[in-house]
Every structure is written in C-alpha cells, then in structure tokens.
Coordinates of C-alpha atoms in Angstrom, one line a residue:
Chain A
M1 CA -82.2 -11.0 44.2
I2 CA -81.8 -14.6 44.5
T3 CA -80.0 -16.4 46.8
N4 CA -77.6 -19.5 46.6
Q5 CA -80.4 -21.7 47.2
E6 CA -82.3 -20.7 44.4
T7 CA -79.6 -21.0 42.2
L8 CA -79.3 -24.6 43.2
W9 CA -83.0 -25.3 42.7
L10 CA -83.0 -23.3 39.2
A11 CA -80.2 -26.0 38.2
E12 CA -82.0 -28.5 39.8
L13 CA -84.8 -27.8 37.4
A14 CA -83.0 -27.1 34.4
K15 CA -80.9 -30.2 35.0
L16 CA -77.2 -28.7 35.5
S17 CA -75.0 -28.7 38.4
I18 CA -73.0 -26.3 39.9
C19 CA -70.2 -26.9 41.9
D20 CA -69.4 -25.2 45.3
N21 CA -66.7 -23.2 44.2
E22 CA -68.8 -21.9 41.3
L23 CA -71.9 -21.0 43.3
D24 CA -71.4 -17.4 44.5
N25 CA -70.1 -16.3 40.9
M26 CA -73.1 -17.9 39.3
T27 CA -75.4 -16.3 42.0
A28 CA -73.9 -12.7 41.5
E29 CA -73.9 -13.2 37.5
L30 CA -78.1 -14.4 37.4
N31 CA -78.9 -11.5 39.8
E32 CA -76.6 -9.1 37.7
A33 CA -78.8 -10.2 34.4
I34 CA -82.4 -10.4 36.5
N35 CA -81.4 -6.7 37.4
Y36 CA -80.5 -6.3 33.8
V37 CA -84.0 -6.7 32.6
S38 CA -85.5 -5.5 35.8
N39 CA -86.5 -2.6 33.6
I40 CA -89.0 -4.0 32.1
T41 CA -91.0 -5.0 35.3
L42 CA -91.1 -1.2 35.9
L43 CA -93.0 -0.2 32.6
D44 CA -96.6 0.5 32.8
I45 CA -98.5 -1.0 29.7
A46 CA -102.1 -0.4 30.5
G47 CA -104.6 -1.9 28.9
A48 CA -102.3 -4.0 27.1
T49 CA -102.7 -7.8 27.6
Y50 CA -100.6 -10.8 26.3
N51 CA -102.6 -13.1 23.7
G52 CA -99.9 -15.4 22.8
M53 CA -97.4 -15.5 20.3
R54 CA -99.7 -15.9 17.3
A55 CA -100.6 -12.4 16.2
E56 CA -95.9 -11.8 16.1
M57 CA -95.1 -15.0 14.1
G58 CA -97.9 -14.5 11.5
D59 CA -99.9 -17.1 9.8
L60 CA -99.1 -20.3 11.4
R61 CA -99.2 -23.8 9.6
E62 CA -102.9 -25.7 10.2
D63 CA -102.1 -28.3 12.9
V64 CA -102.7 -31.5 11.2
V65 CA -100.8 -34.7 11.8
G66 CA -97.9 -34.5 8.4
E67 CA -95.5 -37.8 7.4
R68 CA -93.4 -39.1 9.9
Y69 CA -89.9 -39.8 10.2
P70 CA -88.7 -43.0 9.8
Q71 CA -88.2 -44.7 13.0
E72 CA -84.9 -45.8 11.9
L73 CA -83.9 -42.2 11.4
L74 CA -84.9 -41.2 14.4
L75 CA -82.7 -43.8 16.2
A76 CA -79.8 -43.4 13.9
N77 CA -78.4 -41.3 16.2
A78 CA -79.0 -43.2 19.4
G79 CA -76.5 -45.9 18.0
G80 CA -79.5 -47.3 15.8
G81 CA -81.6 -48.0 19.1
D82 CA -82.6 -51.3 20.8
K83 CA -85.8 -53.1 19.9
G84 CA -87.4 -49.7 18.9
Y85 CA -86.5 -47.9 21.7
F86 CA -83.9 -45.2 22.8
P87 CA -81.4 -47.7 25.1
I88 CA -79.8 -46.1 28.1
K89 CA -77.0 -48.7 29.9
R90 CA -77.2 -49.7 33.4
R91 CA -74.0 -48.0 34.8
K92 CA -72.4 -47.1 38.0
A93 CA -71.1 -44.4 38.9
D94 CA -67.8 -46.0 38.6
G95 CA -68.4 -46.4 34.9
K96 CA -68.8 -49.9 35.0
Chain B
M1 CA -67.5 -5.4 -6.7
E2 CA -71.2 -5.1 -7.5
S3 CA -71.6 -9.1 -7.6
K4 CA -69.1 -12.3 -7.5
I5 CA -71.8 -14.4 -8.1
L6 CA -72.3 -12.8 -11.2
D7 CA -68.5 -12.4 -12.3
I8 CA -67.6 -16.2 -11.6
K9 CA -70.7 -17.2 -14.1
D10 CA -69.6 -14.8 -16.9
K11 CA -66.3 -15.9 -16.2
V12 CA -67.6 -19.7 -16.7
R13 CA -69.7 -18.7 -19.5
I14 CA -67.2 -17.4 -21.6
G15 CA -64.9 -20.2 -20.9
Q16 CA -62.0 -18.4 -19.1
T17 CA -63.0 -20.8 -15.7
S18 CA -65.3 -23.5 -14.7
Y19 CA -67.4 -24.3 -11.3
L20 CA -64.8 -27.3 -10.6
E21 CA -61.6 -24.7 -10.8
Q22 CA -63.4 -22.1 -8.4
A23 CA -64.3 -25.1 -6.2
Q24 CA -60.7 -26.2 -6.1
N25 CA -59.2 -22.5 -5.5
Y26 CA -61.7 -21.8 -2.6
L27 CA -60.7 -25.0 -1.2
Q28 CA -57.0 -24.4 -1.5
A29 CA -57.9 -21.0 0.3
I30 CA -59.4 -22.8 2.9
Q31 CA -56.6 -24.6 3.3
D32 CA -54.3 -21.9 2.9
K33 CA -55.6 -19.3 5.4
N34 CA -58.4 -20.9 7.4
N35 CA -56.1 -21.5 10.4
Q36 CA -55.4 -17.2 10.9
F37 CA -59.2 -17.3 11.0
N38 CA -60.9 -20.4 12.4
A39 CA -64.1 -19.5 9.8
F40 CA -64.2 -23.0 8.9
C41 CA -65.1 -25.9 11.5
R42 CA -65.4 -28.9 8.7
V43 CA -64.4 -28.4 5.3
M44 CA -66.4 -30.7 2.7
D45 CA -64.1 -31.2 -0.1
D46 CA -65.4 -34.5 -2.0
S47 CA -69.1 -33.2 -2.3
A48 CA -68.2 -29.7 -3.2
L49 CA -66.3 -30.9 -6.1
L50 CA -69.1 -33.3 -7.3
A51 CA -71.5 -29.8 -7.1
A52 CA -69.0 -28.2 -9.3
A53 CA -68.2 -31.1 -11.6
D54 CA -72.2 -31.3 -12.0
A55 CA -72.7 -27.6 -12.6
D56 CA -69.9 -27.4 -15.1
I57 CA -72.5 -30.4 -17.0
A58 CA -75.4 -28.7 -16.4
Q59 CA -73.6 -25.5 -18.0
K60 CA -71.5 -27.6 -21.2
N61 CA -75.3 -29.2 -21.8
G62 CA -76.5 -25.7 -22.1
E63 CA -79.2 -26.3 -19.2
S64 CA -80.7 -23.7 -17.6
Q65 CA -79.3 -23.1 -14.0
R66 CA -80.3 -20.7 -11.0
L67 CA -77.4 -18.4 -10.1
I68 CA -76.2 -19.9 -6.9
A69 CA -75.4 -23.2 -9.3
G70 CA -71.3 -23.6 -9.0
I71 CA -70.9 -20.8 -6.5
P72 CA -68.7 -21.7 -3.8
M73 CA -70.1 -21.2 -0.2
A74 CA -70.5 -21.9 3.4
V75 CA -73.3 -22.8 5.7
K76 CA -73.2 -21.7 9.3
D77 CA -72.7 -25.1 11.5
N78 CA -76.3 -24.7 13.3
I79 CA -78.1 -25.3 9.6
V80 CA -78.1 -29.3 9.3
I81 CA -76.8 -31.3 6.4
K82 CA -77.7 -34.9 6.3
G83 CA -74.6 -37.2 7.5
V84 CA -72.1 -34.0 8.3
Q85 CA -71.4 -33.5 12.0
C86 CA -73.4 -30.7 13.3
N87 CA -72.1 -29.1 16.4
A88 CA -73.8 -25.6 16.4
G89 CA -70.3 -24.7 18.7
S90 CA -71.7 -26.9 21.0
K91 CA -70.0 -30.1 23.0
S92 CA -73.5 -31.1 23.6
L93 CA -73.9 -32.1 19.7
E94 CA -70.3 -34.1 19.7
G95 CA -71.2 -36.9 17.4
Y96 CA -74.4 -36.1 15.8
K97 CA -75.2 -36.7 12.5
P98 CA -78.5 -35.1 11.1
T99 CA -80.4 -37.7 9.2
Y100 CA -81.8 -34.9 6.9
D101 CA -81.0 -31.7 5.1
A102 CA -82.5 -28.4 6.1
S103 CA -85.0 -27.2 3.9
V104 CA -82.3 -24.4 2.7
V105 CA -79.8 -27.1 2.3
E106 CA -82.2 -29.3 0.1
T107 CA -82.4 -26.2 -2.1
L108 CA -78.8 -25.6 -2.5
K109 CA -78.1 -29.1 -3.4
A110 CA -81.1 -29.3 -5.8
H111 CA -79.5 -26.3 -7.7
N112 CA -75.6 -27.6 -7.6
A113 CA -74.6 -24.6 -5.3
V114 CA -70.9 -25.9 -4.3
V115 CA -71.0 -26.0 -0.3
L116 CA -67.3 -26.1 0.8
G117 CA -68.2 -26.6 4.3
K118 CA -69.7 -25.8 7.9
T119 CA -68.6 -22.2 9.6
N120 CA -67.9 -21.9 13.2
M121 CA -70.0 -20.0 15.7
K122 CA -70.5 -19.9 19.3
E123 CA -72.3 -22.1 21.3
F124 CA -76.0 -22.2 20.2
A125 CA -75.4 -18.5 18.8
M126 CA -75.7 -17.3 22.6
G127 CA -72.6 -18.6 24.3
D128 CA -68.7 -18.4 24.0
Y129 CA -66.7 -20.4 21.2
Y130 CA -66.4 -24.0 22.5
T131 CA -63.2 -24.2 20.5
S132 CA -60.9 -21.5 19.3
P133 CA -62.7 -18.0 18.7
V134 CA -63.3 -16.9 15.3
R135 CA -60.8 -14.0 14.1
N136 CA -61.7 -11.0 12.6
P137 CA -60.1 -11.1 9.1
I138 CA -59.8 -7.4 8.7
N139 CA -57.7 -7.8 12.0
T140 CA -56.9 -10.8 13.8
D141 CA -56.2 -9.3 16.9
Y142 CA -60.1 -8.8 16.8
C143 CA -62.2 -11.8 17.5
T144 CA -65.9 -11.7 15.7
D145 CA -69.1 -13.2 16.6
D146 CA -69.4 -15.4 13.5
G147 CA -67.2 -17.9 11.3
A148 CA -69.9 -17.1 8.4
A149 CA -69.1 -13.8 7.9
A150 CA -65.7 -14.1 8.6
A151 CA -65.5 -16.7 5.8
V152 CA -67.0 -14.1 3.6
A153 CA -64.8 -11.2 4.6
A154 CA -61.5 -13.2 4.3
G155 CA -62.3 -14.7 0.6
I156 CA -62.9 -18.3 1.5
A157 CA -66.4 -18.2 0.7
V158 CA -68.1 -16.0 -2.1
Y159 CA -70.8 -16.2 0.2
A160 CA -72.8 -18.0 3.5
L161 CA -76.0 -18.7 5.2
G162 CA -75.8 -17.6 8.8
S163 CA -78.5 -17.3 11.6
D164 CA -80.1 -14.2 13.2
S165 CA -82.1 -14.2 16.3
D166 CA -81.3 -11.2 17.7
G167 CA -78.6 -9.5 15.2
G168 CA -76.2 -12.2 14.7
I169 CA -76.0 -11.7 11.1
I170 CA -76.0 -7.7 11.3
R171 CA -73.4 -7.5 14.1
S172 CA -71.2 -10.1 12.5
A173 CA -71.5 -8.8 8.9
A174 CA -70.5 -5.2 10.5
Q175 CA -67.8 -6.2 12.2
C176 CA -66.4 -8.0 9.4
G177 CA -67.3 -5.5 6.6
V178 CA -69.7 -7.4 4.6
V179 CA -73.4 -7.5 3.7
G180 CA -75.6 -9.2 6.3
L181 CA -79.7 -9.9 5.0
R182 CA -81.5 -10.9 7.8
P183 CA -84.9 -11.6 5.9
T184 CA -88.3 -11.3 7.4
Y185 CA -89.3 -14.1 9.6
G186 CA -90.7 -16.7 8.1
S187 CA -89.7 -15.8 4.5
V188 CA -87.0 -18.6 4.7
S189 CA -87.6 -21.8 6.1
R190 CA -86.1 -22.8 9.3
N191 CA -86.4 -26.2 8.9
G192 CA -83.1 -27.8 9.8
L193 CA -81.9 -24.8 11.9
V194 CA -81.1 -25.7 15.5
A195 CA -83.5 -23.8 17.2
Y196 CA -82.2 -21.2 20.1
V197 CA -85.3 -18.4 20.3
S198 CA -87.5 -19.9 17.8
S199 CA -89.8 -17.1 17.4
C200 CA -87.3 -14.8 16.2
D201 CA -84.5 -17.4 15.0
Q202 CA -83.9 -16.9 10.9
I203 CA -81.8 -17.8 8.2
G204 CA -80.3 -15.4 6.1
V205 CA -77.0 -14.3 3.9
L206 CA -73.8 -13.3 4.4
A207 CA -72.2 -11.9 1.3
C208 CA -69.5 -9.2 -0.3
S209 CA -72.4 -7.1 -1.9
V210 CA -76.2 -6.2 -1.9
K211 CA -76.5 -7.7 -5.2
D212 CA -74.7 -11.0 -4.1
A213 CA -77.2 -11.1 -1.0
A214 CA -80.4 -10.3 -3.4
I215 CA -79.1 -13.6 -5.5
V216 CA -79.1 -15.6 -2.5
Y217 CA -82.2 -14.4 -0.9
D218 CA -84.1 -14.9 -4.2
A219 CA -82.8 -18.7 -3.9
I220 CA -83.6 -19.8 -0.5
K221 CA -87.0 -17.6 0.0
G222 CA -90.5 -19.1 -0.6
H223 CA -93.4 -20.9 1.6
D224 CA -91.9 -24.2 3.5
P225 CA -94.8 -26.5 4.8
K226 CA -92.2 -28.0 6.9
D227 CA -91.9 -25.0 9.0
H228 CA -94.8 -24.1 10.8
T229 CA -93.9 -20.3 10.7
S230 CA -93.2 -20.1 7.2
I231 CA -95.3 -17.1 5.3
K232 CA -97.2 -18.5 2.9
S233 CA -97.5 -15.6 0.9
T234 CA -93.9 -15.0 1.0
P235 CA -93.4 -13.6 -2.9
T236 CA -91.2 -15.9 -5.1
T237 CA -90.3 -13.7 -8.1
P238 CA -86.9 -12.4 -8.2
I239 CA -85.8 -9.1 -6.6
Y240 CA -81.9 -9.0 -7.6
D241 CA -82.2 -7.4 -11.0
K242 CA -84.6 -4.7 -9.6
L243 CA -82.4 -2.6 -7.1
D244 CA -82.6 0.0 -9.0
G245 CA -85.3 1.7 -7.2
G246 CA -83.5 5.2 -6.5
I247 CA -83.5 7.1 -3.4
A248 CA -85.5 10.2 -4.6
G249 CA -88.8 10.6 -2.9
K250 CA -87.8 7.7 -0.5
R251 CA -89.1 8.0 3.2
I252 CA -86.3 7.0 5.7
G253 CA -86.9 7.3 9.7
I254 CA -84.2 7.9 12.2
V255 CA -85.4 6.3 15.6
E256 CA -84.0 8.7 18.1
E257 CA -84.0 5.8 21.0
L258 CA -81.4 3.7 18.2
W259 CA -79.0 6.1 17.8
Q260 CA -78.2 6.5 21.6
D261 CA -74.7 5.5 23.3
L262 CA -73.1 5.7 19.8
D263 CA -68.6 6.8 19.8
S264 CA -67.9 9.5 17.5
E265 CA -66.3 7.7 14.8
T266 CA -69.7 5.6 14.2
L267 CA -71.8 8.7 14.7
T268 CA -69.8 10.2 12.0
A269 CA -70.0 8.0 9.7
L270 CA -73.8 7.1 10.4
Q271 CA -74.6 10.8 9.6
K272 CA -72.6 10.5 6.1
A273 CA -74.7 7.6 5.2
V274 CA -77.6 10.0 6.0
D275 CA -76.6 12.9 4.3
F276 CA -76.3 10.4 1.3
Y277 CA -79.9 9.3 0.8
K278 CA -80.8 13.3 2.0
D279 CA -78.6 14.4 -0.9
N280 CA -80.1 12.3 -3.5
G281 CA -83.8 13.1 -2.4
A282 CA -84.7 11.0 0.3
E283 CA -87.0 12.5 3.0
I284 CA -85.3 12.0 6.3
V285 CA -88.1 11.5 9.3
K286 CA -86.8 11.8 12.7
L287 CA -88.9 9.6 15.2
S288 CA -89.2 8.5 18.4
L289 CA -90.3 5.1 20.1
P290 CA -89.7 5.1 23.6
I291 CA -91.4 1.7 24.1
L292 CA -87.7 0.7 22.7
K293 CA -85.6 1.4 25.6
Y294 CA -87.4 -1.8 26.8
A295 CA -86.6 -4.0 23.9
A296 CA -83.1 -5.3 25.2
G297 CA -84.5 -6.4 28.4
A298 CA -87.8 -7.8 26.9
N299 CA -85.4 -9.9 24.4
C300 CA -83.4 -11.0 27.1
V301 CA -86.3 -12.2 29.0
I302 CA -87.9 -14.2 25.9
A303 CA -84.0 -15.4 24.6
C304 CA -83.4 -17.1 27.5
A305 CA -87.1 -18.3 28.3
E306 CA -87.2 -20.3 24.7
A307 CA -83.2 -21.3 25.1
S308 CA -84.4 -22.6 28.2
S309 CA -87.1 -25.0 27.0
N310 CA -85.4 -25.3 23.2
L311 CA -82.2 -26.8 24.8
G312 CA -84.5 -29.2 27.2
K313 CA -83.7 -31.8 24.6
Y314 CA -80.2 -32.3 25.2
D315 CA -80.0 -34.7 27.5
G316 CA -77.9 -37.3 25.7
I317 CA -80.2 -40.0 25.2
R318 CA -81.2 -39.4 21.7
Y319 CA -78.4 -38.0 20.0
G320 CA -74.9 -36.2 21.1
Y321 CA -72.3 -36.2 24.0
C322 CA -73.1 -38.5 27.0
V323 CA -71.6 -38.7 30.1
Q324 CA -69.5 -42.4 30.6
K325 CA -69.9 -42.4 34.4
Y326 CA -73.3 -41.8 36.3
S327 CA -75.5 -43.6 38.9
D328 CA -78.8 -43.5 37.3
V329 CA -81.0 -41.8 34.4
N330 CA -81.2 -38.5 36.2
D331 CA -77.8 -38.2 36.9
M332 CA -76.8 -39.4 33.5
V333 CA -78.8 -36.5 32.2
T334 CA -77.6 -33.7 34.6
R335 CA -73.9 -34.9 33.9
T336 CA -74.3 -35.1 30.4
R337 CA -75.6 -31.1 30.3
T338 CA -73.5 -29.8 32.8
E339 CA -70.2 -31.1 30.9
G340 CA -71.9 -30.4 27.4
F341 CA -73.1 -27.0 27.8
G342 CA -70.5 -24.3 28.2
R343 CA -70.8 -21.4 31.1
Q344 CA -72.9 -18.8 29.4
V345 CA -75.3 -21.3 27.6
Q346 CA -75.9 -23.0 31.1
K347 CA -76.2 -19.7 32.7
K348 CA -79.3 -18.2 30.2
V349 CA -80.7 -22.0 30.7
M350 CA -81.2 -21.3 34.5
L351 CA -82.5 -17.4 33.7
G352 CA -84.7 -19.2 31.3
T353 CA -85.8 -21.1 33.7
Y354 CA -86.1 -18.8 36.5
F355 CA -88.5 -16.5 33.9
L356 CA -90.8 -19.1 33.3
S357 CA -90.8 -20.2 36.9
L358 CA -94.2 -20.1 38.5
G359 CA -93.5 -16.8 40.9
H360 CA -91.9 -15.1 38.2
Y361 CA -94.1 -15.8 34.7
K362 CA -96.3 -12.8 34.9
T363 CA -93.5 -10.7 36.3
Y364 CA -90.9 -11.3 33.3
F365 CA -92.3 -13.5 30.8
E366 CA -95.9 -12.5 30.4
K367 CA -94.6 -8.8 30.6
A368 CA -91.7 -9.0 28.1
Q369 CA -93.9 -10.4 25.5
T370 CA -96.6 -7.8 26.3
I371 CA -94.1 -5.4 25.3
R372 CA -92.5 -7.2 22.6
A373 CA -96.3 -7.0 20.9
K374 CA -96.5 -2.9 21.4
I375 CA -92.8 -3.1 20.1
A376 CA -93.8 -4.8 16.6
A377 CA -97.0 -2.9 16.5
E378 CA -95.5 0.7 17.1
L379 CA -92.5 -0.4 14.5
N380 CA -94.7 -1.6 12.0
K381 CA -97.0 1.2 12.3
V382 CA -94.2 3.5 11.8
M383 CA -92.9 1.6 9.1
E384 CA -96.5 2.6 7.3
G385 CA -94.7 6.0 6.6
C386 CA -91.2 4.6 5.9
E387 CA -89.7 2.7 3.6
A388 CA -86.7 1.8 6.2
L389 CA -85.3 2.9 9.2
I390 CA -81.6 4.0 9.8
T391 CA -79.6 2.7 12.9
P392 CA -76.1 1.8 13.9
A393 CA -75.5 -2.0 12.9
C394 CA -73.7 -2.5 16.6
K395 CA -71.7 -0.3 19.1
T396 CA -68.9 -1.0 16.7
S397 CA -65.7 0.3 19.2
T398 CA -66.6 -1.6 22.2
S399 CA -68.4 -4.9 20.7
L400 CA -65.6 -5.4 18.7
V401 CA -63.0 -5.3 21.8
A402 CA -65.1 -7.3 24.0
S403 CA -67.3 -9.4 21.8
L404 CA -66.5 -12.5 23.6
A405 CA -67.7 -11.6 26.9
M406 CA -71.1 -9.1 25.8
P407 CA -73.8 -10.7 25.9
W408 CA -76.5 -8.1 26.2
Q409 CA -75.0 -5.4 23.6
D410 CA -77.7 -6.0 21.5
A411 CA -79.8 -2.8 21.3
Y412 CA -79.6 -1.8 18.1
T413 CA -80.4 -5.3 16.3
V414 CA -83.1 -6.3 18.7
P415 CA -86.3 -4.6 17.5
A416 CA -86.2 -5.8 14.0
A417 CA -85.8 -9.1 15.2
L418 CA -88.3 -9.4 18.0
A419 CA -91.0 -7.9 15.6
G420 CA -89.6 -10.2 12.8
L421 CA -88.7 -7.3 10.3
P422 CA -86.2 -7.5 8.0
A423 CA -82.6 -6.1 8.1
L424 CA -79.9 -5.3 6.0
S425 CA -76.1 -4.6 7.6
L426 CA -74.2 -2.4 5.3
P427 CA -70.3 -0.8 6.0
C428 CA -70.5 2.6 6.2
G429 CA -67.5 3.7 7.1
K430 CA -64.1 2.5 8.7
Q431 CA -62.8 3.3 12.1
S432 CA -59.1 5.1 12.8
N433 CA -57.9 1.4 13.4
G434 CA -58.9 0.3 10.3
L435 CA -62.1 -1.7 11.4
P436 CA -65.4 -1.4 9.9
I437 CA -68.4 0.7 10.9
G438 CA -71.8 -0.9 10.2
M439 CA -75.0 0.9 9.5
Q440 CA -78.4 -1.3 9.7
L441 CA -81.3 -0.5 7.1
I442 CA -84.7 -2.0 8.8
G443 CA -87.6 -2.5 6.4
K444 CA -91.2 -3.7 6.3
R445 CA -92.8 -7.1 6.6
L446 CA -91.4 -8.7 3.1
G447 CA -90.0 -5.4 2.4
E448 CA -86.4 -6.8 1.6
Q449 CA -86.6 -5.6 -1.9
A450 CA -87.1 -2.0 -0.6
I451 CA -83.7 -2.1 1.9
L452 CA -81.6 -3.9 -0.6
S453 CA -82.1 -1.3 -3.0
L454 CA -81.4 1.5 -1.0
G455 CA -78.1 -0.4 0.0
Y456 CA -77.7 -1.3 -3.4
S457 CA -77.5 2.6 -4.0
F458 CA -75.3 3.4 -0.8
C459 CA -72.9 1.2 -2.0
S460 CA -73.0 1.5 -5.5
G461 CA -72.7 5.2 -4.8
K462 CA -73.9 6.2 -8.5
L463 CA -76.4 8.3 -7.4
Q464 CA -73.8 10.8 -5.5

C-alpha cells in the first residue's frame, strides 16, 4: 500500500502535480491498480530470468548512425527555435 | 460483401463511378453523419479529392495501380501525417503539426490512397476521451474504444488504419461489428506512430471484410529501416487472393484460460464458431496455459512503465501544449504535463514511475518481463501445433456498457500483444440488444495468411 506522501513523491518524479483535494482519490486508485497487479509477485518462476527485450522484439536493426533530421524540421513545432535552440521564455508566475 | 475495395475498383473499371465521385460521396457522408458518432476528429477534404483525381488520371492512362489506389479511408489520430494536426487524443499535443509522414502514410500517399481524415481516439490509446467520446454506430447509446472502427462501421470510410497495444483493434472491431487485424509485431512499420507501449504497439487494419483487411495488410506490410523493430523477413507477396485455404485438417486451439468469465450469449456465439470449424473438418484442440492468468497483470506493469517513459518527452518545450504562466522551467514542465494529460494518463504515468523505481523494479517490472517472456515462449510452442487459437475478442456485454471506465479489461487480447503474435477480430454473433459479439483468431508469428484464411472461410460461410 502506498501513502499520500508516496503519491506526492511519484507525482514529483513524473513531473505532475496533484492538488490537495485529489490526493486521497489518486492514492486509492494507485493502490487499486497495484493490488490488481500484485498477483504477478506471487508467481514463482523458478529458473526463469529476464534477459531484456531482445528475444521478444525479434531481429533489431543494427545500432549505427543513420540519416539525421534537418534542424529546421526539429525546431518547426517550437516556433522555429531561437538561434538553433529550443526557446523557453523567461516568465513570472503571473504570466508576464 | 466479400470486398468493398474490389467492388469499388470494379465499378470504376467499367465506368460506373470514378474515384473522385467516391471521395466526394464519402466526404459528404462524413459531413452528414459524423456528428452522430464523432468518429473523425479532422477531415482532409482537399488532399483527399486531389488523391482521388490522381487515381482517376492513372486509371484513365491505364497505369497499373495498387488495390488501395483511389479507395477512401481513414487514419487514426496517433499516426502522423505531415502538416496535419496530430493530437493522439490528448490536449498535450495541441498545436502539434508533424514534419514528416509515418511510413504507412508514405505508402498510402505513394499509391493514391484517399485519406479522408484522422479518427478520434482515447488519450494516447490508454486514457479517457479528451473530446466527446466516439459513439458506436450499431447503437449510439453506447460508446466505443476507437473512432477508426466506428468510421468503418458507420460506412463513412471503406477501411481505416488503427493501432493496437493491448487489444485496441481487436476490441473496437468487436464492439462495432467489423473486421480488425492486428499484424505480427514488426511486420508493419511503427515509424510515425505516437508511442504508448513501444514493445507492443502495432499499426493494423479495420475493414468491412476479411478480404479488405488482407488487401490493406498486403499494402502496408514489409521491412522498414526507419523502425528498428521491423522484421527483415516479413513476406511481401500478396495474400489477399490466397484466402481459400480451406479448413479441413487445420488444428485450432482453445485455451481454457482465455474462455473464462463469459456471459452466456458470448459463450453460445463462440461455441457456434467452433462448431463451424469442427463441422468443416478442423481439429479442435483443448489447451491449458496457466501462465496466461498473469498476462493482464504483467501487461499492466509493462504498459504503465513504457507509457511513463514514452510520455516523458511531453514537456511543452519542443512541441505541443505549453502553459503560459509559470515561475521557472521545472514549474513550466510540471504545469504543462498536469494540464496536458488527462487523469487516466496521469495515473498510468505515475504507476509506471512506481514500477520502474528502485525499490519496485525487480518486484514488478522485471517480474512482468519474465512472465512476458514465458507467455511468449509458451504461446509460440503451442502455435507450433496449431494454425490458430480461437478466443473471445472482448467481454462484450460489460465492456460495451462501461468501456470508458474499464482500463484493465484486456485479458483476452493481451497475450497475443505481449507475444507479438498476429490476431484477427471477427463478428460472430449478436447480443439480444442487437450489439455484436466478436471472436479473435490468434496466429503464429507472421501467420497472417492462416488466420485471414480461417476468418475468410467463417465469414463467407461457404463451407457450411
């Protein structure tokens, strides 16, 4: 069972915020889901080991450098960027 | 109808209609009917009409065209189209216009497929609807999981490309009474598909008939170097004209663990489907795979973990929604993600963070992956002796009613997704309230032809 304090910690790690009046509900829902999956922790798979995803994912592409996307395309959805960088405007909490 | 695609092509060939006229008719149908179902979230009139006109010119010039040329279709909103707003059902992607086409969209465009527009979906295929939910065209009192299936069922697209991570195509096809094909993982490129569970995500087909699903699969399958999980050995030969393989002598498995918790109507319909295969000479094999009892739990852990990782990039800096009021960069990212993601998505991201965190990684994530490996190994082993497994497509009576609030009800569809196996969803009956009942045929890795042949025989019923 996780506590409200742990829920806040998870939210911080996930870069989300939970308002006070939502906290109890979110904790309850997270616990419900964790409880739902807890049956997998009871399973004893003697001898079985986790060797990464490669076997399930089939024949992966060679890890070699490929064609790069042009910088202007990468910045297109950030207003075209600023001198080749992603811009973040300096703002105060009141939006000014 | 055996094939809506071939029917249109025949009519164009004899001059009874043109691709342009077909496109105009479908666009008009969207305008007339879409507000009842909310299947489309964006309509692409201009480019659709241009593609249709190009297909007509090629037809007039006697050029050889692929079967998808000129056919009006839809694309789920998590498959990117260059310059067309892509939300993937989320506020967090507001304003995002992709700068490239998904590989499957490149294929569609290269062959003059008529893309009518993008279809509505739940947030990142895992949350709630950000906009109004999609209504089931069979009965609009009910919602459905996906606009792609609804568009086909409503007759406002001939076929649609959808996505399936833990059963999305299979379930929504069953809910709407259409055919859904989730291909083998890696046989259709994922390049340009907005990621949810990258190790399970797969682009697939929703269509009116098995033959149409096969035609579209033929068009989009194949190796793609832009997708690092694309299978190099994916066969490229067409299979749509090789679906008459018959049933006699085929072995079809029934896995006990995938036939549980069914209502009597679903059970009766599925039993009739099994009887059909048996009566036509198939050997029905009863199997038990106890490990499948853990499939839904393992999938939940893996899906949440991968979602939390995949959605880490939505920070409002590079693309998509960004808040206007913030104190510093950290505050901006946190506010952007909190306002951009719906509650279900937030919950899954936090769960994924929990499962991947230092104290819980071995207990949950590593265990889930070990179970997944075991499920894949055991399923692949039983598939050595079977042409297909037959299972329900979804828990029909409940998931239709409460589909917006049941995120974990994927027990029948998760095993194939975890193992990367192909699956076909077919209507096999009706509930007393008129809603469809769906069955699923799970095949071997790259065994699409076998399950499509079995599905084709069942739907045509000609062997009865």
